């Protein structure tokens, strides 16, 4: 008998809340059902999990090899103090993450997905939003689908952070992950999901410089596609409660952080799942 999951679909074109299970102790059959639900819904939300770091890493590894095991996404230093909003490279990255994007499109291999957990959250703001790039592609008119079918764009974190006036500095508190990449992978505007076969838009803040288009035309097209994609019913913003865990499909969704009063702490932990070099890779 196949295990059944307690799934409550979101009021959006994607996503579901999953209850009635403990992520740290899933048997193989239940995880297989969960993985199928993940491919269908692209975003799964698990309230009240309170995963330890080791439990989070272990859960993420069940989806695939890690791009990295775990990293804080936080405006709080190791000593517990809140980072200054101005002039701090970690905060500059946090602010950049408030733009719609997919993870690691600026790396040689784009991420497959991510597990994210909430530990300390502000009273207001600081939500995370996701946008369904499968439904966005499906909603485009046939002429636009035909126009973008042969097009690709370069992706670069140096480019997207540079638009905010942020350039990585030696000795920075930020590790430099992604900012030290000098190549800008060329990725198609329409990605075929390697497991579901669905077509998805591939745009977001890291995308720029479509070859053979005038720079203004390239920027306008990429901006119009992103604006179109990130509209109801294709978006969902999650109000975090400490202990929440989520897993999303980075091949199907864009995401962003929402602003908050950055004098207030926000502590999240992120585990990034590596993509398949065949389907998510880029050869210079």
Coordinates of C-alpha atoms in Angstrom, one line a residue:
X1 CA 0.0 0.0 0.0
X2 CA 1.4 3.4 -1.0
X3 CA 1.7 5.9 1.8
X4 CA -0.6 8.9 1.6
X5 CA 0.5 12.4 2.5
X6 CA -1.6 15.1 4.3
X7 CA -1.3 17.7 1.6
X8 CA -3.2 21.1 1.5
X9 CA -2.6 22.8 -1.8
X10 CA -1.9 26.6 -1.6
X11 CA -4.2 29.2 -3.2
X12 CA -1.8 29.5 -6.1
X13 CA -0.8 27.5 -9.2
X14 CA 1.7 25.5 -7.2
X15 CA 2.7 24.5 -3.7
X16 CA 1.3 22.6 -0.7
X17 CA 1.5 22.5 3.0
X18 CA 2.4 19.0 4.3
X19 CA 1.5 17.9 7.9
X20 CA 1.4 14.7 9.8
X21 CA 5.0 13.6 9.4
X22 CA 8.4 14.2 10.9
X23 CA 11.1 15.0 8.3
X24 CA 13.9 13.7 10.4
X25 CA 12.4 10.2 10.4
X26 CA 10.9 9.4 7.0
X27 CA 11.0 5.9 5.7
X28 CA 12.0 5.3 2.1
X29 CA 8.4 4.7 0.9
X30 CA 7.1 7.9 2.5
X31 CA 10.0 9.9 1.1
X32 CA 9.4 8.5 -2.4
X33 CA 5.8 9.8 -2.1
X34 CA 7.0 13.1 -0.9
X35 CA 9.4 13.4 -3.8
X36 CA 6.6 12.8 -6.3
X37 CA 4.5 15.5 -4.5
X38 CA 7.5 17.8 -4.7
X39 CA 7.8 17.4 -8.5
X40 CA 4.0 18.0 -8.8
X41 CA 3.8 21.0 -6.5
X42 CA 7.4 22.4 -6.7
X43 CA 7.1 23.9 -3.2
X44 CA 6.4 21.9 0.0
X45 CA 5.9 23.6 3.4
X46 CA 6.3 21.7 6.6
X47 CA 5.2 23.7 9.7
X48 CA 6.7 23.0 13.2
X49 CA 9.6 20.8 12.2
X50 CA 12.4 22.6 14.3
X51 CA 15.1 20.7 12.4
X52 CA 18.6 20.6 13.8
X53 CA 21.4 21.5 11.3
X54 CA 22.4 17.9 10.9
X55 CA 18.7 16.9 10.4
X56 CA 18.3 19.6 7.7
X57 CA 21.5 18.5 5.9
X58 CA 20.3 14.9 6.0
X59 CA 16.9 15.7 4.7
X60 CA 18.3 17.9 1.8
X61 CA 20.7 15.1 0.9
X62 CA 17.7 12.8 0.2
X63 CA 16.8 15.0 -2.8
X64 CA 20.3 14.8 -4.2
X65 CA 24.0 15.6 -3.6
X66 CA 24.6 19.0 -1.9
X67 CA 25.9 22.0 -3.7
X68 CA 26.6 23.1 -0.1
X69 CA 25.5 21.5 3.1
X70 CA 24.1 24.4 5.1
X71 CA 24.7 28.1 5.4
X72 CA 23.1 30.9 7.4
X73 CA 20.9 33.4 5.6
X74 CA 21.0 35.9 8.4
X75 CA 21.7 39.5 9.4
X76 CA 23.0 38.3 12.8
X77 CA 26.7 37.9 13.5
X78 CA 28.1 34.9 15.3
X79 CA 28.3 36.9 18.5
X80 CA 24.5 37.6 18.3
X81 CA 24.8 41.3 17.3
X82 CA 22.8 42.6 14.3
X83 CA 24.8 43.6 11.3
X84 CA 24.7 47.3 10.2
X85 CA 22.4 47.9 7.3
X86 CA 24.9 50.1 5.4
X87 CA 28.3 48.9 4.2
X88 CA 28.1 45.3 5.2
X89 CA 28.6 42.8 2.4
X90 CA 26.4 40.1 4.0
X91 CA 23.6 42.6 4.2
X92 CA 24.2 43.6 0.6
X93 CA 23.7 40.0 -0.4
X94 CA 20.5 39.8 1.7
X95 CA 19.2 42.9 0.0
X96 CA 20.0 41.5 -3.4
X97 CA 18.0 38.4 -2.5
X98 CA 14.9 40.6 -2.4
X99 CA 14.9 40.5 -6.2
X100 CA 13.2 37.5 -7.9
X101 CA 15.8 34.9 -8.9
X102 CA 16.7 31.2 -9.2
X103 CA 19.7 29.9 -7.2
X104 CA 23.1 29.4 -8.8
X105 CA 22.1 30.2 -12.4
X106 CA 25.4 32.2 -12.2
X107 CA 27.4 29.1 -11.4
X108 CA 28.6 26.5 -13.9
X109 CA 25.8 24.2 -12.6
X110 CA 22.4 25.6 -11.6
X111 CA 21.0 24.3 -8.3
X112 CA 18.3 21.6 -8.3
X113 CA 16.5 22.8 -5.3
X114 CA 16.8 24.0 -1.7
X115 CA 15.7 23.3 1.9
X116 CA 15.1 26.4 4.0
X117 CA 14.3 26.6 7.7
X118 CA 13.2 29.5 9.9
X119 CA 14.9 30.0 13.3
X120 CA 14.4 33.7 14.2
X121 CA 11.9 35.8 12.3
X122 CA 10.8 39.5 12.6
X123 CA 7.3 40.4 13.7
X124 CA 6.7 42.1 10.4
X125 CA 8.1 41.5 6.9
X126 CA 10.8 39.0 6.0
X127 CA 8.5 36.7 4.1
X128 CA 9.8 34.5 1.3
X129 CA 8.0 34.6 -2.0
X130 CA 8.0 32.0 -4.8
X131 CA 6.8 32.3 -8.4
X132 CA 5.7 29.4 -10.7
X133 CA 7.7 29.6 -13.9
X134 CA 6.0 26.6 -15.4
X135 CA 2.6 28.3 -15.2
X136 CA 4.2 31.5 -16.3
X137 CA 5.4 29.9 -19.5
X138 CA 2.1 28.2 -20.1
X139 CA 0.3 31.6 -19.8
X140 CA 2.4 33.3 -22.4
X141 CA 0.7 33.9 -25.8
X142 CA 1.9 31.7 -28.7
X143 CA 3.7 34.6 -30.4
X144 CA 5.8 35.3 -27.2
X145 CA 6.5 31.6 -26.8
X146 CA 7.8 31.5 -30.3
X147 CA 9.9 34.6 -29.9
X148 CA 11.7 33.5 -26.8
X149 CA 12.1 29.8 -27.8
X150 CA 15.6 30.3 -29.4
X151 CA 16.9 33.0 -27.0
X152 CA 19.3 32.7 -24.1
X153 CA 20.6 35.1 -21.5
X154 CA 23.8 35.4 -19.5
X155 CA 23.5 35.0 -15.7
X156 CA 25.9 36.6 -13.2
X157 CA 25.7 37.5 -9.5
X158 CA 28.4 40.1 -10.1
X159 CA 26.0 41.7 -12.6
X160 CA 23.0 41.6 -10.3
X161 CA 24.8 42.8 -7.2
X162 CA 26.6 45.4 -9.2
X163 CA 23.3 46.9 -10.1
X164 CA 22.9 47.6 -6.4
X165 CA 26.3 49.1 -6.1
X166 CA 27.8 46.0 -4.5
X167 CA 31.3 44.7 -5.5
X168 CA 33.0 42.0 -3.5
X169 CA 36.0 43.1 -1.5
X170 CA 38.9 41.1 -0.2
X171 CA 38.5 40.3 3.4
X172 CA 34.7 40.7 3.3
X173 CA 32.5 39.0 5.8
X174 CA 30.7 37.5 2.8
X175 CA 32.4 34.4 1.5
X176 CA 32.3 35.6 -2.1
X177 CA 30.3 32.6 -3.3
X178 CA 29.2 33.5 -6.8
X179 CA 30.8 36.9 -6.7
X180 CA 34.2 35.6 -7.7
X181 CA 32.8 33.9 -10.8
X182 CA 34.0 35.8 -13.8
X183 CA 32.2 33.8 -16.5
X184 CA 28.5 34.5 -17.0
X185 CA 26.8 31.2 -18.0
X186 CA 24.5 31.4 -21.0
X187 CA 21.1 29.8 -20.2
X188 CA 18.0 29.4 -22.4
X189 CA 15.0 31.6 -21.6
X190 CA 12.9 28.5 -21.8
X191 CA 14.1 25.6 -19.7
X192 CA 12.7 22.0 -20.0
X193 CA 12.4 20.5 -16.6
X194 CA 14.5 17.3 -16.7
X195 CA 12.1 15.2 -14.6
X196 CA 8.7 16.5 -15.5
X197 CA 9.3 17.6 -19.1
X198 CA 7.4 20.9 -18.5
X199 CA 8.7 24.1 -20.0
X200 CA 9.6 26.9 -17.6
X201 CA 10.7 30.5 -18.0
X202 CA 14.3 31.1 -16.9
X203 CA 14.7 34.8 -16.1
X204 CA 15.2 36.7 -12.9
X205 CA 17.6 39.3 -11.6
X206 CA 20.8 37.5 -12.6
X207 CA 19.7 37.3 -16.3
X208 CA 21.0 39.9 -18.7
X209 CA 22.6 40.5 -22.1
X210 CA 20.6 38.3 -24.5
X211 CA 23.0 37.7 -27.4
X212 CA 22.1 39.5 -30.7
X213 CA 19.6 41.8 -29.0
X214 CA 20.3 45.5 -28.3
X215 CA 21.0 45.9 -24.6
X216 CA 17.9 48.0 -24.0
X217 CA 15.7 45.5 -25.9
X218 CA 17.3 42.7 -23.9
X219 CA 16.7 44.4 -20.6
X220 CA 13.1 45.3 -21.5
X221 CA 12.2 41.7 -22.6
X222 CA 13.7 40.1 -19.5
X223 CA 12.0 42.6 -17.3
X224 CA 8.6 42.2 -19.0
X225 CA 8.9 38.4 -18.7
X226 CA 9.7 38.5 -15.0
X227 CA 6.9 41.0 -14.3
X228 CA 4.4 38.9 -16.2
X229 CA 5.6 35.7 -14.4
X230 CA 5.4 37.1 -10.9
X231 CA 1.7 37.8 -10.8
X232 CA -1.3 35.9 -9.2
X233 CA -2.1 33.1 -9.3
X234 CA 1.5 32.2 -9.9
X235 CA 2.9 33.7 -6.7
X236 CA 2.8 32.8 -3.0
X237 CA 4.5 34.6 -0.1
X238 CA 5.1 32.6 3.1
X239 CA 4.8 34.2 6.5
X240 CA 7.4 32.3 8.6
X241 CA 7.0 30.8 12.0
X242 CA 10.1 29.6 13.8
X243 CA 10.4 25.8 13.1
X244 CA 9.0 26.0 9.6
X245 CA 10.9 24.1 6.9
X246 CA 10.4 24.2 3.1
X247 CA 11.8 22.5 0.1
X248 CA 11.4 24.0 -3.4
X249 CA 12.3 23.0 -6.9
X250 CA 14.8 25.6 -8.2
X251 CA 14.3 24.4 -11.8
X252 CA 10.6 25.3 -11.7
X253 CA 10.3 28.4 -9.3
X254 CA 11.9 31.7 -8.8
X255 CA 12.0 33.1 -5.2
X256 CA 12.8 36.2 -3.3
X257 CA 13.0 37.5 0.3
X258 CA 10.7 40.4 1.3
X259 CA 12.0 43.5 3.1
X260 CA 11.9 43.8 6.9
X261 CA 13.3 46.3 9.5
X262 CA 16.9 45.2 9.3
X263 CA 17.6 46.4 12.8
X264 CA 15.6 43.3 13.8
X265 CA 17.2 39.8 13.6
X266 CA 16.2 37.3 10.9
X267 CA 18.0 33.9 11.0
X268 CA 17.3 31.3 8.4
X269 CA 19.3 28.3 7.3
X270 CA 19.7 27.2 3.6
X271 CA 20.8 23.9 2.2
X272 CA 21.3 23.9 -1.5
X273 CA 20.8 20.7 -3.6
X274 CA 23.2 20.4 -6.6
X275 CA 21.9 20.2 -10.1
X276 CA 22.6 17.5 -12.6
X277 CA 25.6 18.8 -14.8
X278 CA 23.8 17.3 -17.8
X279 CA 20.5 19.2 -17.4
X280 CA 21.6 22.2 -15.3
X281 CA 25.2 22.6 -16.5
X282 CA 26.7 25.1 -18.8
X283 CA 29.7 24.7 -21.0
X284 CA 31.7 27.8 -21.8

